[in-house]
Amino acid sequence: MAKKSLPSGQRERQDFPRFGVVYDYEAPVVDEPDIEVSGDVQPFKIGSDDLRALERIEIHTDFHCVTTWSYCGITWSGYRFRDVYEQLIQPKLTVGMTPTLLVFRADDRFRGSLVINDALADNVLIADTLNGEVLDTKHGAPLRLVAPNHYGYKSVKHLRKVEIYESSDSYRPMIPRFMEHPRARIAHEERGRWLPGWMYRYLYRPLIGSTVRKMNP
Ligand SMILES: Nc1nc2c(c(=O)[nH]1)N[C@H]1C(S)=C(S)[C@@H](COP(=O)(O)O)O[C@H]1N2
Ligand SMILES: [Mo]
């Protein structure tokens, strides 16, 4: 049988560990999570009922962390971010306003950004289930962004806020700048901003084991 091909520099693992930068966080149980929208728009909230009125979709995909581990064969379900944007956000924007950058903020203080066209891709989801189970703390309860074409750091867990900006000038990434690529497309190995993609593989690989142990005690 042909060997499954992974994106450049990625290695498959058999488990799907909790991973990331913030590890001392327990997601509170929230029955009806909402999402705040702000930035260059009058702030408002998207409620659980607003989300439920949208089409529920399911995607089958692999997950690729920038540190080079991949976990294959995941099913996420939730709401297509493009539907959220077109039906719930766009109508509130000032006419003539042209968003370029979206910032996603999490309850654990993590944040990530996507340029608008990447956020509106067909397979970007606000997910609330993983492999048929309600999302747990480990993988981003109660709602998480899932952006499968991008390295894991764009898939913000515990999503609380979406900020809409016309300019990306004032956005400060949470992770050090050289580790944050504005697009982070897996297909182009855009692991970070300044060094070539392959170079980050060697910087990051030694950190996987200790991070997995720290985050999955
Ligand atoms: N809120 C939040 N989202 C986050 C992170 C985090 O620390 N906090 N880490 C990111 C990174 S680097 C990765 S690889 C994935 C890991 O997702 P997982 O814990 O479901 O495996 O979450 C991303 N989203
Ligand atoms: Mo990651």
mmCIF file of C-alpha atoms in Angstrom, residues 59-149:
data_model
loop_
_atom_site.group_PDB
_atom_site.id
_atom_site.type_symbol
_atom_site.label_atom_id
_atom_site.label_comp_id
_atom_site.label_asym_id
_atom_site.label_seq_id
_atom_site.Cartn_x
_atom_site.Cartn_y
_atom_site.Cartn_z
ATOM 1 C CA ILE A 59 -15.213 18.320 7.963
ATOM 2 C CA HIS A 60 -12.706 15.463 7.824
ATOM 3 C CA THR A 61 -9.148 16.581 8.078
ATOM 4 C CA ASP A 62 -5.644 16.175 9.504
ATOM 5 C CA PHE A 63 -4.075 18.447 12.124
ATOM 6 C CA HIS A 64 -0.569 19.798 11.639
ATOM 7 C CA CYS A 65 1.324 21.522 14.421
ATOM 8 C CA VAL A 66 4.138 23.851 13.392
ATOM 9 C CA THR A 67 6.525 21.896 15.638
ATOM 10 C CA THR A 68 6.181 19.070 13.036
ATOM 11 C CA TRP A 69 3.762 16.614 14.627
ATOM 12 C CA SER A 70 0.605 15.673 12.715
ATOM 13 C CA TYR A 71 -2.464 13.762 13.785
ATOM 14 C CA CYS A 72 -4.491 12.304 10.955
ATOM 15 C CA GLY A 73 -8.159 11.553 10.483
ATOM 16 C CA ILE A 74 -10.160 14.025 12.554
ATOM 17 C CA THR A 75 -13.827 14.908 12.185
ATOM 18 C CA TRP A 76 -14.842 18.354 13.392
ATOM 19 C CA SER A 77 -18.345 19.722 13.307
ATOM 20 C CA GLY A 78 -19.729 23.176 13.857
ATOM 21 C CA TYR A 79 -20.368 26.259 11.764
ATOM 22 C CA ARG A 80 -18.520 27.446 8.702
ATOM 23 C CA PHE A 81 -16.715 30.657 9.624
ATOM 24 C CA ARG A 82 -17.688 32.166 6.280
ATOM 25 C CA ASP A 83 -21.378 31.740 7.176
ATOM 26 C CA VAL A 84 -20.758 33.365 10.549
ATOM 27 C CA TYR A 85 -18.975 36.228 8.834
ATOM 28 C CA GLU A 86 -21.405 36.783 5.965
ATOM 29 C CA GLN A 87 -24.599 36.336 7.934
ATOM 30 C CA LEU A 88 -23.740 37.662 11.383
ATOM 31 C CA ILE A 89 -20.741 39.995 11.097
ATOM 32 C CA GLN A 90 -20.779 41.650 7.677
ATOM 33 C CA PRO A 91 -24.263 43.202 8.123
ATOM 34 C CA LYS A 92 -22.918 45.133 11.140
ATOM 35 C CA LEU A 93 -19.925 46.652 9.355
ATOM 36 C CA THR A 94 -19.936 50.258 8.209
ATOM 37 C CA VAL A 95 -20.540 50.542 4.478
ATOM 38 C CA GLY A 96 -17.231 50.974 2.661
ATOM 39 C CA MET A 97 -15.187 49.417 5.457
ATOM 40 C CA THR A 98 -12.725 46.842 4.073
ATOM 41 C CA PRO A 99 -11.552 44.300 6.646
ATOM 42 C CA THR A 100 -8.140 42.771 6.029
ATOM 43 C CA LEU A 101 -7.239 41.101 9.333
ATOM 44 C CA LEU A 102 -9.213 39.043 11.833
ATOM 45 C CA VAL A 103 -7.882 38.477 15.337
ATOM 46 C CA PHE A 104 -9.212 35.529 17.338
ATOM 47 C CA ARG A 105 -8.889 35.800 21.112
ATOM 48 C CA ALA A 106 -9.208 32.917 23.504
ATOM 49 C CA ASP A 107 -10.377 32.641 27.097
ATOM 50 C CA ASP A 108 -6.894 31.414 28.111
ATOM 51 C CA ARG A 109 -5.350 34.675 26.773
ATOM 52 C CA PHE A 110 -4.036 33.019 23.614
ATOM 53 C CA ARG A 111 -4.641 34.880 20.381
ATOM 54 C CA GLY A 112 -4.127 34.255 16.678
ATOM 55 C CA SER A 113 -4.846 36.057 13.453
ATOM 56 C CA LEU A 114 -5.915 35.226 9.924
ATOM 57 C CA VAL A 115 -5.977 37.442 6.867
ATOM 58 C CA ILE A 116 -9.559 37.797 5.767
ATOM 59 C CA ASN A 117 -9.381 35.578 2.669
ATOM 60 C CA ASP A 118 -7.817 32.743 4.656
ATOM 61 C CA ALA A 119 -10.539 33.015 7.297
ATOM 62 C CA LEU A 120 -13.260 32.825 4.645
ATOM 63 C CA ALA A 121 -11.976 29.586 3.077
ATOM 64 C CA ASP A 122 -14.506 26.809 2.723
ATOM 65 C CA ASN A 123 -13.045 24.607 5.455
ATOM 66 C CA VAL A 124 -12.616 27.127 8.292
ATOM 67 C CA LEU A 125 -14.950 26.242 11.137
ATOM 68 C CA ILE A 126 -16.065 27.358 14.522
ATOM 69 C CA ALA A 127 -16.176 23.839 15.880
ATOM 70 C CA ASP A 128 -18.016 22.511 18.893
ATOM 71 C CA THR A 129 -17.474 18.774 18.432
ATOM 72 C CA LEU A 130 -14.467 16.566 17.749
ATOM 73 C CA ASN A 131 -14.968 13.023 16.449
ATOM 74 C CA GLY A 132 -18.638 13.149 17.431
ATOM 75 C CA GLU A 133 -18.028 14.237 21.045
ATOM 76 C CA VAL A 134 -18.630 17.648 22.565
ATOM 77 C CA LEU A 135 -15.313 19.536 22.671
ATOM 78 C CA ASP A 136 -13.472 19.182 25.985
ATOM 79 C CA THR A 137 -10.931 21.440 27.698
ATOM 80 C CA LYS A 138 -8.111 19.531 26.074
ATOM 81 C CA HIS A 139 -9.107 20.408 22.532
ATOM 82 C CA GLY A 140 -10.737 23.801 22.948
ATOM 83 C CA ALA A 141 -14.105 23.836 24.763
ATOM 84 C CA PRO A 142 -16.610 25.251 24.268
ATOM 85 C CA LEU A 143 -15.856 26.644 20.776
ATOM 86 C CA ARG A 144 -12.661 26.604 18.759
ATOM 87 C CA LEU A 145 -11.557 27.881 15.442
ATOM 88 C CA VAL A 146 -10.359 25.176 13.045
ATOM 89 C CA ALA A 147 -8.316 26.319 10.025
ATOM 90 C CA PRO A 148 -7.020 23.096 8.443
ATOM 91 C CA ASN A 149 -4.894 24.723 5.729
#
